[in-house]
Tab-separated table of C-alpha atoms in Angstrom:
chain	number	residue	atom	x	y	z
A	7	MET	CA	164.341	-211.067	215.524
A	8	ALA	CA	160.801	-210.715	215.430
A	9	ARG	CA	160.154	-211.043	211.038
A	10	ARG	CA	163.257	-212.587	210.846
A	11	ALA	CA	162.227	-215.553	212.668
A	12	GLU	CA	159.074	-216.597	210.374
A	13	SER	CA	161.608	-217.031	208.015
A	14	ILE	CA	165.159	-218.574	208.981
A	15	PRO	CA	165.877	-221.311	206.417
A	16	ARG	CA	165.328	-224.246	208.397
A	17	LEU	CA	168.166	-225.883	208.983
A	18	LEU	CA	166.336	-229.605	208.913
A	19	ALA	CA	166.017	-228.621	205.015
A	20	PRO	CA	168.395	-230.898	203.113
A	21	ARG	CA	168.067	-234.098	205.349
A	22	VAL	CA	164.057	-233.697	203.976
A	23	ARG	CA	165.424	-233.286	200.521
A	24	GLU	CA	167.409	-236.964	201.035
A	25	ALA	CA	164.670	-238.341	202.715
A	26	LEU	CA	162.183	-237.670	199.691
A	27	GLY	CA	165.283	-238.930	196.779
A	28	ASP	CA	165.178	-242.788	198.744
A	29	THR	CA	162.317	-243.077	200.894
A	30	PRO	CA	158.781	-243.094	199.312
A	31	VAL	CA	156.755	-241.054	202.414
A	32	ALA	CA	158.752	-238.808	204.688
A	33	LEU	CA	157.393	-237.929	207.738
A	34	ILE	CA	158.078	-234.414	209.331
A	35	HIS	CA	157.181	-234.500	213.193
A	36	GLY	CA	157.532	-231.876	215.723
A	37	PRO	CA	155.010	-229.839	217.566
A	38	ARG	CA	152.161	-227.536	216.157
A	39	GLN	CA	153.482	-224.014	215.480
A	40	SER	CA	157.667	-225.119	214.916
A	41	GLY	CA	157.657	-224.792	210.999
A	42	LYS	CA	156.333	-227.688	209.359
A	43	THR	CA	154.062	-226.891	206.959
A	44	THR	CA	156.083	-223.769	206.044
A	45	LEU	CA	159.134	-227.121	205.440
A	46	ALA	CA	157.153	-229.290	203.683
A	47	ARG	CA	155.539	-226.611	201.879
A	48	LEU	CA	158.960	-224.951	200.291
A	49	VAL	CA	160.695	-228.331	199.817
A	50	GLY	CA	157.354	-230.000	198.260
A	51	GLU	CA	155.709	-227.632	196.408
A	52	ARG	CA	158.898	-226.369	193.996
A	53	ARG	CA	158.823	-231.205	193.447
A	54	GLY	CA	154.911	-230.453	192.407
A	55	HIS	CA	153.557	-231.841	195.519
A	56	ARG	CA	150.361	-230.495	196.135
A	57	TYR	CA	149.038	-229.983	200.121
A	58	ILE	CA	146.665	-232.118	201.649
A	59	SER	CA	145.616	-230.117	205.179
A	60	PHE	CA	143.459	-232.265	207.121
A	61	ASP	CA	143.067	-229.722	209.884
A	62	ASP	CA	140.522	-228.665	206.450
A	63	ASP	CA	137.282	-230.727	209.522
A	64	ALA	CA	135.442	-231.084	206.021
A	65	VAL	CA	138.838	-233.192	203.963
A	66	CYS	CA	139.198	-235.097	207.719
A	67	MET	CA	135.924	-236.518	207.409
A	68	ALA	CA	136.071	-237.822	204.290
A	69	ALA	CA	139.823	-239.219	204.596
A	70	GLN	CA	138.002	-240.787	208.172
A	71	ARG	CA	135.442	-242.423	206.843
A	72	ASP	CA	137.222	-243.657	203.650
A	73	PRO	CA	141.135	-244.078	204.400
A	74	ALA	CA	141.871	-246.458	201.404
A	75	GLY	CA	139.261	-244.225	198.519
A	76	PHE	CA	140.442	-241.058	200.091
A	77	VAL	CA	144.374	-242.399	199.164
A	78	ALA	CA	143.618	-244.170	196.270
A	79	GLU	CA	142.275	-240.869	194.739
A	80	LEU	CA	145.040	-238.360	195.957
A	81	PRO	CA	147.371	-236.363	193.641
A	82	GLU	CA	151.076	-238.235	192.206
A	83	ARG	CA	152.337	-235.949	194.870
A	84	VAL	CA	150.895	-234.809	197.762
A	85	ILE	CA	151.484	-233.278	201.706
A	86	LEU	CA	149.167	-234.274	203.613
A	87	ASP	CA	149.698	-231.834	207.359
A	88	GLU	CA	148.971	-232.792	210.474
A	89	VAL	CA	147.872	-236.857	209.688
A	90	GLN	CA	147.743	-237.309	213.818
A	91	ARG	CA	144.349	-236.426	213.342
A	92	VAL	CA	143.721	-239.049	210.633
A	93	PRO	CA	145.413	-242.411	212.216
A	94	ALA	CA	144.051	-245.311	209.864
A	95	VAL	CA	144.869	-242.856	206.955
A	96	PHE	CA	148.530	-244.571	207.501
A	97	THR	CA	147.297	-248.323	206.681
A	98	ALA	CA	146.444	-246.604	203.362
A	99	LEU	CA	149.157	-245.221	202.704
A	100	LYS	CA	151.410	-248.576	203.570
A	101	ILE	CA	149.164	-250.322	200.800
A	102	ALA	CA	149.388	-246.915	198.207
A	103	VAL	CA	152.899	-247.614	198.890
A	104	ASP	CA	153.337	-251.110	198.412
A	105	ARG	CA	151.719	-250.701	195.194
A	106	ARG	CA	153.340	-248.796	193.771
A	107	ARG	CA	156.898	-247.786	195.361
A	108	VAL	CA	158.177	-244.317	194.556
A	109	PRO	CA	160.182	-242.069	196.368
A	110	GLY	CA	159.323	-238.873	197.085
A	111	ARG	CA	155.723	-240.014	196.831
A	112	PHE	CA	153.980	-237.977	199.937
A	113	ILE	CA	155.615	-235.157	202.668
A	114	LEU	CA	153.124	-236.018	206.145
A	115	THR	CA	153.343	-233.492	209.056
A	116	GLY	CA	152.034	-234.630	212.319
A	117	SER	CA	151.939	-232.164	215.024
A	118	ALA	CA	151.946	-235.816	217.480
A	119	ASN	CA	155.252	-237.684	218.326
A	120	VAL	CA	154.614	-241.119	216.151
A	121	LEU	CA	158.017	-243.149	217.562
A	122	LEU	CA	155.540	-243.514	221.293
A	123	ILE	CA	152.652	-244.654	218.986
A	124	PRO	CA	153.954	-247.985	217.375
A	125	GLU	CA	151.089	-248.964	215.454
A	126	LEU	CA	151.405	-245.944	213.603
A	127	ALA	CA	155.442	-246.220	213.081
A	128	ASP	CA	154.814	-249.803	212.706
A	129	SER	CA	152.525	-249.171	209.876
A	130	LEU	CA	155.195	-247.402	207.325
A	131	ALA	CA	158.064	-249.689	208.556
A	132	GLY	CA	160.870	-249.538	205.724
A	133	ARG	CA	158.412	-246.892	203.637
A	134	MET	CA	159.058	-243.614	205.609
A	135	GLY	CA	161.979	-242.141	206.851
A	136	ILE	CA	161.213	-239.087	210.544
A	137	LEU	CA	162.405	-236.573	210.626
A	138	ARG	CA	162.012	-234.283	213.359
A	139	LEU	CA	161.636	-230.410	213.558
A	140	HIS	CA	161.448	-228.177	216.340
A	141	PRO	CA	161.186	-224.890	217.068
A	142	LEU	CA	164.154	-222.465	215.883
A	143	ALA	CA	167.867	-223.331	217.747
A	144	GLN	CA	169.462	-220.790	218.330
A	145	CYS	CA	171.688	-221.094	215.407
A	146	GLU	CA	169.223	-220.877	213.179
A	147	LEU	CA	168.283	-217.657	214.233
A	148	ALA	CA	172.217	-216.908	213.894
A	149	GLY	CA	172.009	-217.391	210.339
A	150	ARG	CA	174.812	-220.185	210.750
A	151	PRO	CA	174.906	-223.872	211.309
A	152	SER	CA	176.800	-223.852	215.096
A	153	ARG	CA	179.678	-226.636	214.228
A	154	PHE	CA	179.816	-226.986	218.385
A	155	LEU	CA	178.416	-230.985	218.656
A	156	ASP	CA	181.806	-231.940	215.956
A	157	ALA	CA	184.079	-230.224	218.736
A	158	LEU	CA	182.425	-231.154	222.035
A	159	PHE	CA	183.208	-235.036	220.160
A	160	ALA	CA	187.009	-234.413	218.733
A	161	GLY	CA	187.513	-232.803	221.957
A	162	SER	CA	188.866	-229.789	219.593
A	163	PHE	CA	188.227	-226.944	221.566
A	164	ARG	CA	190.553	-223.659	221.527
A	165	THR	CA	191.222	-220.962	224.255
A	166	ARG	CA	189.591	-218.419	223.093
A	167	VAL	CA	188.065	-215.328	224.900
A	168	THR	CA	184.484	-213.857	224.527
A	169	GLU	CA	181.508	-211.378	225.770
A	170	ARG	CA	179.501	-212.859	228.695
A	171	LEU	CA	176.163	-212.718	228.135
A	172	GLY	CA	175.038	-211.537	231.558
A	173	ALA	CA	170.895	-210.781	231.670
A	174	VAL	CA	170.975	-211.471	227.752
A	175	LEU	CA	170.922	-214.839	228.862
A	176	ALA	CA	167.911	-214.908	230.740
A	177	ASP	CA	166.144	-212.853	227.441
A	178	ARG	CA	167.423	-216.105	225.462
A	179	VAL	CA	165.790	-218.912	227.738
A	180	VAL	CA	162.373	-216.980	227.985
A	181	ALA	CA	162.409	-215.709	224.464
A	182	GLY	CA	162.365	-219.932	223.687
A	183	GLY	CA	161.636	-220.967	219.581
A	184	TYR	CA	158.716	-220.695	218.532
A	185	PRO	CA	158.761	-218.575	215.396
A	186	ALA	CA	155.542	-217.470	216.006
A	187	ALA	CA	156.230	-216.323	219.332
A	188	LEU	CA	159.439	-214.535	217.927
A	189	ALA	CA	157.224	-212.524	215.377
A	190	ARG	CA	155.755	-210.614	218.671
A	191	ARG	CA	157.310	-207.505	219.555
A	192	THR	CA	157.833	-207.876	223.132
A	193	PRO	CA	158.079	-210.128	225.742
A	194	ALA	CA	154.576	-209.438	226.871
A	195	ARG	CA	153.210	-210.314	223.852
A	196	ARG	CA	155.410	-213.503	223.119
A	197	GLY	CA	154.295	-215.093	226.506
A	198	ALA	CA	149.963	-214.313	225.682
A	199	TRP	CA	151.268	-216.243	222.521
A	200	TYR	CA	153.341	-219.017	224.589
A	201	ARG	CA	150.239	-219.297	226.776
A	202	ASP	CA	147.139	-218.913	224.588
A	203	TYR	CA	149.193	-221.773	222.219
A	204	VAL	CA	149.114	-224.325	225.022
A	205	GLU	CA	145.365	-224.075	225.324
A	206	THR	CA	145.145	-224.580	221.734
A	207	GLN	CA	147.077	-227.259	222.005
A	208	ILE	CA	144.668	-228.998	225.145
A	209	GLN	CA	141.739	-227.990	222.979
A	210	ARG	CA	142.168	-229.368	219.370
A	211	ASP	CA	145.126	-232.157	220.028
A	212	VAL	CA	144.805	-233.406	222.759
A	213	ARG	CA	141.231	-234.410	221.968
A	214	ASP	CA	142.645	-235.980	218.911
A	215	LEU	CA	144.774	-238.783	220.401
A	216	SER	CA	142.619	-239.466	223.627
A	217	ARG	CA	139.135	-239.270	225.689
A	218	ILE	CA	140.265	-238.894	229.268
A	219	ARG	CA	138.134	-236.976	231.235
A	220	SER	CA	140.257	-234.808	233.444
A	221	LEU	CA	140.286	-232.283	230.542
A	222	ASP	CA	141.088	-229.354	232.650
A	223	ALA	CA	143.799	-230.966	234.627
A	224	LEU	CA	146.213	-230.601	231.629
A	225	PRO	CA	146.825	-226.991	231.423
A	226	ARG	CA	148.008	-227.174	235.520
A	227	LEU	CA	149.568	-230.301	235.092
A	228	LEU	CA	151.961	-229.090	232.526
A	229	ALA	CA	152.424	-225.672	234.583
A	230	LEU	CA	153.284	-228.088	237.930
A	231	ALA	CA	156.210	-229.691	235.175
A	232	ALA	CA	157.690	-226.522	234.028
A	233	SER	CA	158.555	-225.473	238.081
A	234	HIS	CA	160.296	-229.081	237.653
A	235	THR	CA	162.338	-228.605	234.490
A	236	ALA	CA	165.430	-230.542	234.242
A	237	HIS	CA	164.073	-232.881	238.094
A	238	LEU	CA	164.265	-236.449	238.268
A	239	LEU	CA	160.376	-237.366	237.745
A	240	ASN	CA	158.945	-238.019	240.556
A	241	VAL	CA	155.017	-238.860	239.625
A	242	SER	CA	153.618	-238.959	243.324
A	243	GLU	CA	154.464	-235.302	243.471
A	244	LEU	CA	152.775	-234.111	240.503
A	245	ALA	CA	150.118	-235.964	241.528
A	246	GLY	CA	150.343	-233.984	245.251
A	247	PRO	CA	147.887	-231.192	243.623
A	248	PHE	CA	145.281	-233.134	241.678
A	249	GLN	CA	142.758	-235.517	242.717
A	250	LEU	CA	143.534	-238.375	240.482
A	251	THR	CA	145.590	-241.626	240.875
A	252	ARG	CA	149.856	-241.768	240.360
A	253	GLN	CA	148.552	-244.158	236.985
A	254	THR	CA	146.173	-241.364	235.888
A	255	ILE	CA	149.272	-238.864	236.132
A	256	HIS	CA	151.528	-241.312	234.534
A	257	ASP	CA	149.569	-241.031	231.385
A	258	HIS	CA	149.327	-237.363	231.240
A	259	VAL	CA	153.133	-237.036	230.764
A	260	THR	CA	152.754	-239.655	228.295
A	261	LEU	CA	150.091	-237.867	226.851
A	262	LEU	CA	151.957	-234.464	227.050
A	263	GLU	CA	154.995	-235.817	225.512
A	264	ARG	CA	153.439	-237.721	222.499
A	265	LEU	CA	152.730	-233.457	221.683
A	266	PHE	CA	156.793	-232.708	222.412
A	267	LEU	CA	155.083	-230.414	225.199
A	268	LEU	CA	157.313	-232.763	227.961
A	269	GLU	CA	160.209	-235.257	227.625
A	270	ARG	CA	161.736	-237.519	230.200
A	271	LEU	CA	165.698	-238.125	229.421
A	272	PRO	CA	166.690	-241.561	230.102
A	273	PRO	CA	169.702	-242.254	232.433
A	274	TRP	CA	172.817	-243.331	231.751
A	275	HIS	CA	174.235	-246.486	232.144
A	276	SER	CA	177.077	-248.671	232.102
A	277	ASN	CA	177.846	-251.631	232.987
A	278	ARG	CA	181.562	-250.932	234.894
A	279	LEU	CA	178.982	-249.077	237.436
A	280	SER	CA	176.036	-250.136	239.362
A	281	ARG	CA	175.380	-247.450	241.744
A	282	LEU	CA	173.373	-245.186	238.666
A	283	VAL	CA	170.521	-243.656	239.665
A	284	LYS	CA	167.729	-245.220	237.551
A	285	THR	CA	165.456	-242.005	237.013
A	286	PRO	CA	164.714	-240.435	233.845
A	287	LYS	CA	164.583	-236.380	234.106
A	288	LEU	CA	161.949	-234.808	232.667
A	289	HIS	CA	162.564	-231.588	230.821
A	290	MET	CA	159.938	-229.333	229.473
A	291	GLY	CA	159.564	-229.104	224.813
A	292	ASP	CA	160.727	-225.374	224.707
A	293	THR	CA	161.765	-223.171	227.643
A	294	GLY	CA	159.624	-220.144	226.177
A	295	VAL	CA	156.503	-222.425	226.930
A	296	ALA	CA	157.882	-222.759	230.532
A	297	CYS	CA	158.399	-219.178	231.533
A	298	ALA	CA	154.696	-218.487	229.877
A	299	LEU	CA	153.011	-221.345	232.322
A	300	LEU	CA	154.907	-220.118	235.456
A	301	GLY	CA	154.684	-216.271	234.371
A	302	ILE	CA	157.524	-215.880	234.502
A	303	ASP	CA	160.005	-213.069	232.989
A	304	ALA	CA	163.142	-212.374	231.594
A	305	ALA	CA	164.268	-210.339	235.097
A	306	THR	CA	162.872	-212.292	237.382
A	307	LEU	CA	164.776	-214.621	235.917
A	308	HIS	CA	167.510	-213.961	235.688
A	309	ARG	CA	167.236	-212.637	239.676
A	310	GLU	CA	166.139	-216.173	240.250
A	311	ARG	CA	169.573	-218.209	240.044
A	312	ASP	CA	167.922	-221.365	241.157
A	313	MET	CA	165.214	-221.077	238.383
A	314	LEU	CA	168.011	-219.787	235.998
A	315	GLY	CA	169.607	-222.806	236.337
A	316	ALA	CA	166.853	-225.565	235.928
A	317	MET	CA	165.517	-224.145	232.873
A	318	LEU	CA	168.063	-222.967	231.031
A	319	GLU	CA	169.441	-226.807	231.251
A	320	THR	CA	166.546	-227.686	229.717
A	321	PHE	CA	167.528	-224.697	227.336
A	322	VAL	CA	170.574	-226.151	226.444
A	323	LEU	CA	169.064	-229.604	226.024
A	324	GLN	CA	166.684	-228.224	223.157
A	325	GLU	CA	169.835	-226.618	221.558
A	326	LEU	CA	172.089	-229.232	221.651
A	327	LYS	CA	168.600	-232.026	220.474
A	328	ARG	CA	167.669	-228.888	217.416
A	329	GLN	CA	171.427	-228.977	216.671
A	330	ALA	CA	171.507	-233.329	216.448
A	331	SER	CA	168.335	-233.205	214.493
A	332	TRP	CA	170.241	-232.290	211.948
A	333	ARG	CA	173.166	-234.345	211.341
A	334	ASP	CA	173.597	-237.260	209.641
A	335	GLU	CA	174.800	-239.568	211.735
A	336	PRO	CA	171.592	-240.018	214.790
A	337	LEU	CA	173.152	-239.109	218.908
A	338	SER	CA	170.971	-240.558	221.967
A	339	PHE	CA	171.013	-237.507	224.832
A	340	PHE	CA	170.644	-239.098	228.397
A	341	HIS	CA	172.112	-238.238	232.052
A	342	PHE	CA	173.837	-239.296	234.170
A	343	ARG	CA	173.976	-239.903	238.409
A	344	ASP	CA	175.311	-241.623	241.089
A	345	ARG	CA	173.742	-242.658	244.122
A	346	ASP	CA	176.687	-240.350	245.244
A	347	ASN	CA	175.302	-237.362	243.841
A	348	PHE	CA	177.779	-237.230	241.448
A	349	GLU	CA	175.599	-235.805	237.432
A	350	VAL	CA	176.345	-234.861	234.253
A	351	ASP	CA	173.459	-233.143	233.117
A	352	ILE	CA	173.461	-234.216	229.501
A	353	VAL	CA	175.267	-237.463	227.940
A	354	ILE	CA	175.252	-237.649	224.866
A	355	GLU	CA	176.230	-240.914	223.305
A	356	ARG	CA	177.062	-241.106	218.930
A	357	GLY	CA	176.256	-244.686	218.003
A	358	ALA	CA	178.834	-246.937	219.906
A	359	GLY	CA	181.572	-245.321	220.250
A	360	ALA	CA	182.062	-242.333	221.646
A	361	VAL	CA	180.174	-240.419	224.202
A	362	ALA	CA	180.316	-237.185	226.193
A	363	GLY	CA	179.042	-234.826	228.469
A	364	VAL	CA	178.087	-231.517	228.727
A	365	GLU	CA	177.631	-229.587	232.525
A	366	VAL	CA	175.388	-226.459	232.823
A	367	LYS	CA	175.590	-223.735	234.454
A	368	THR	CA	174.751	-220.162	235.246
A	369	ALA	CA	178.094	-219.198	237.102
A	370	ALA	CA	180.815	-216.710	235.379
A	371	THR	CA	183.753	-219.040	236.668
A	372	VAL	CA	184.692	-222.284	236.245
A	373	MET	CA	186.189	-224.159	239.730
A	374	GLU	CA	188.315	-227.270	239.412
A	375	ARG	CA	184.622	-228.803	241.403
A	376	ASP	CA	182.384	-228.519	239.136
A	377	PHE	CA	184.215	-231.097	236.651
A	378	ARG	CA	183.390	-233.951	239.230
A	379	GLY	CA	180.515	-235.269	238.022
A	380	LEU	CA	182.315	-234.983	233.749
A	381	ARG	CA	185.452	-237.187	235.872
A	382	LYS	CA	182.849	-240.007	237.674
A	383	LEU	CA	181.225	-240.103	234.364
A	384	ARG	CA	184.780	-240.524	232.932
A	385	ASP	CA	185.653	-243.371	234.712
A	386	ALA	CA	182.290	-245.121	233.487
A	387	ALA	CA	182.527	-244.846	229.928
A	388	GLY	CA	185.914	-245.808	229.337
A	389	HIS	CA	187.783	-245.897	226.372
A	390	ARG	CA	184.362	-244.616	225.217
A	391	PHE	CA	184.633	-241.353	226.383
A	392	ALA	CA	185.466	-238.626	224.011
A	393	HIS	CA	185.550	-234.947	225.779
A	394	GLY	CA	183.713	-233.182	228.651
A	395	VAL	CA	182.270	-230.255	228.906
A	396	VAL	CA	181.066	-226.938	231.577
A	397	LEU	CA	179.119	-224.645	229.937
A	398	TYR	CA	179.233	-221.168	231.760
A	399	ASP	CA	177.842	-216.986	231.380
A	400	GLY	CA	182.247	-216.783	231.420
A	401	ASP	CA	184.026	-214.945	228.575
A	402	ALA	CA	186.766	-217.195	228.149
A	403	CYS	CA	187.333	-221.471	227.474
A	404	ILE	CA	189.833	-223.170	229.632
A	405	HIS	CA	191.326	-226.372	229.637
A	406	PHE	CA	190.733	-228.425	232.129
A	407	GLY	CA	192.708	-230.918	232.043
A	408	ALA	CA	192.908	-234.219	229.525
A	409	GLY	CA	189.416	-234.589	228.083
A	410	PHE	CA	187.588	-232.052	229.732
A	411	HIS	CA	186.552	-227.513	228.150
A	412	ALA	CA	185.081	-224.914	229.988
A	413	VAL	CA	183.156	-223.379	227.038
A	414	PRO	CA	181.288	-219.986	227.582
A	415	LEU	CA	177.607	-220.296	226.787
A	416	ARG	CA	177.039	-218.451	224.194
A	417	ALA	CA	179.720	-220.932	222.002
A	418	LEU	CA	176.787	-223.168	222.198
A	419	TRP	CA	175.317	-221.133	218.502
A	420	GLU	CA	178.360	-219.960	217.689
A	421	MET	CA	181.633	-222.151	217.093
A	422	VAL	CA	181.256	-221.826	213.607
C-alpha cells in the first residue's frame, strides 16, 4: 500500500480537465497533503501551466503587497498553489479574467474551504469551477472506480457471497486516506504522521485564516471532536473542558471545518414529517486523523465496538463523499433522525428527484429491525425514495423486501 498510495491515479482528474476546457479558473480545494498539488501539476503542466506556490514566503509577500501587479505579470497559463494564503489575489484574478476570458488560464489549489469563506467564492462567481479533492478513497486504493452509488439509486444489488472483512476493517479505518500517511511502513509511523500533520495545520493555516488567541485549545478540541464523531453536534458538551464560551467553541469548530478537519452533516427535512431532529451531526474529515488523535490502534478499535461503530459511520460517509466528488451529477449528504429516535446514518439526495439511505452496522448479521429507520425515511420521502441499504460486516448481499438490501461493507469500494 505504501509506495502505491502517493502515485495512485486520482479519479477527480477527468473533472479537472473538463473544467479547464470551458472555465477560466479551476480551483482544487481540500485538506493539505490530500494530493492537490500533485493533481494540479499532473493535469496542468501537460497543458503548459507554470507552477507557483504561495507557500514560498517571498512569493506570498510579493502577492500580498501588490495583488494586481502580481497577477498582471503571471504567465499565460499558471498554477497558483495554496491561494488561501493571499485572499486578495481572488479579486485581482477576477479583473484579469474579465479582461481576457480564456478557458483554462488558471489552476488554483487551496487548503481552506472557499465555500465557507463567501467573500472568496463570490469574487469569482461564474468564472471558477470548484472541485473538492478528498484524501484517497478506498476504491482509488483498489485501483478502480466503484459503482456503489449507481447501484444504490438503481437498487441493483445482486445476491452474492463474499468474504467478511473482520479485523481488516479496523485496519482500514485507522489507516485513513492521506497519501503521505499511507506511505509510512508501520501503523505507529502513520499515527505519528497524522499527529504531526494536525500540529502543522494549526500552526500554519489557522494563523493565516484567523487571529484567534487560543491556538493551544484547538488540538485538544479536535481530539474531543474525534471522540464525538458521528454524534449530534453539542457545542455545550464540547465547551465543557475549556474555559471558553460556547460562541468561541462554535467559531473554533467553523475554523476547523474551513481546514477540512471537521464537518457538520446537516439533518434531512421533509414536509411530510414534523417530528424531525434538526441538529447536525459532527464528523471528522478522516478517520486516520481521528484515531491518531485518540491514540487508538486497529486492535483497540476492533475490540471497542462502540467506538468502532462511530468511526465506521464516519469512514463510510467519507468514502461515499469521496466517490461522489468525481461524479457529474451533484449529490447532497444528510442524516435522518426523528423524535422517536428512528434514524438513518446517511441520507443522499440526487437533485430534487431521488433520496437514498445508508445505515452502517459493525455486526456480521442483519435483522429486520435494522431497517426501521430506513422504512421511516421511505415513508417521509414518499415517491422520491429510491433505495435503502444496511451496510454490515457480513458475507452476503441479501434482499429485505422491495426497496431494501443488506450489503457487505466491502461492496462499498469493490462494486465494479
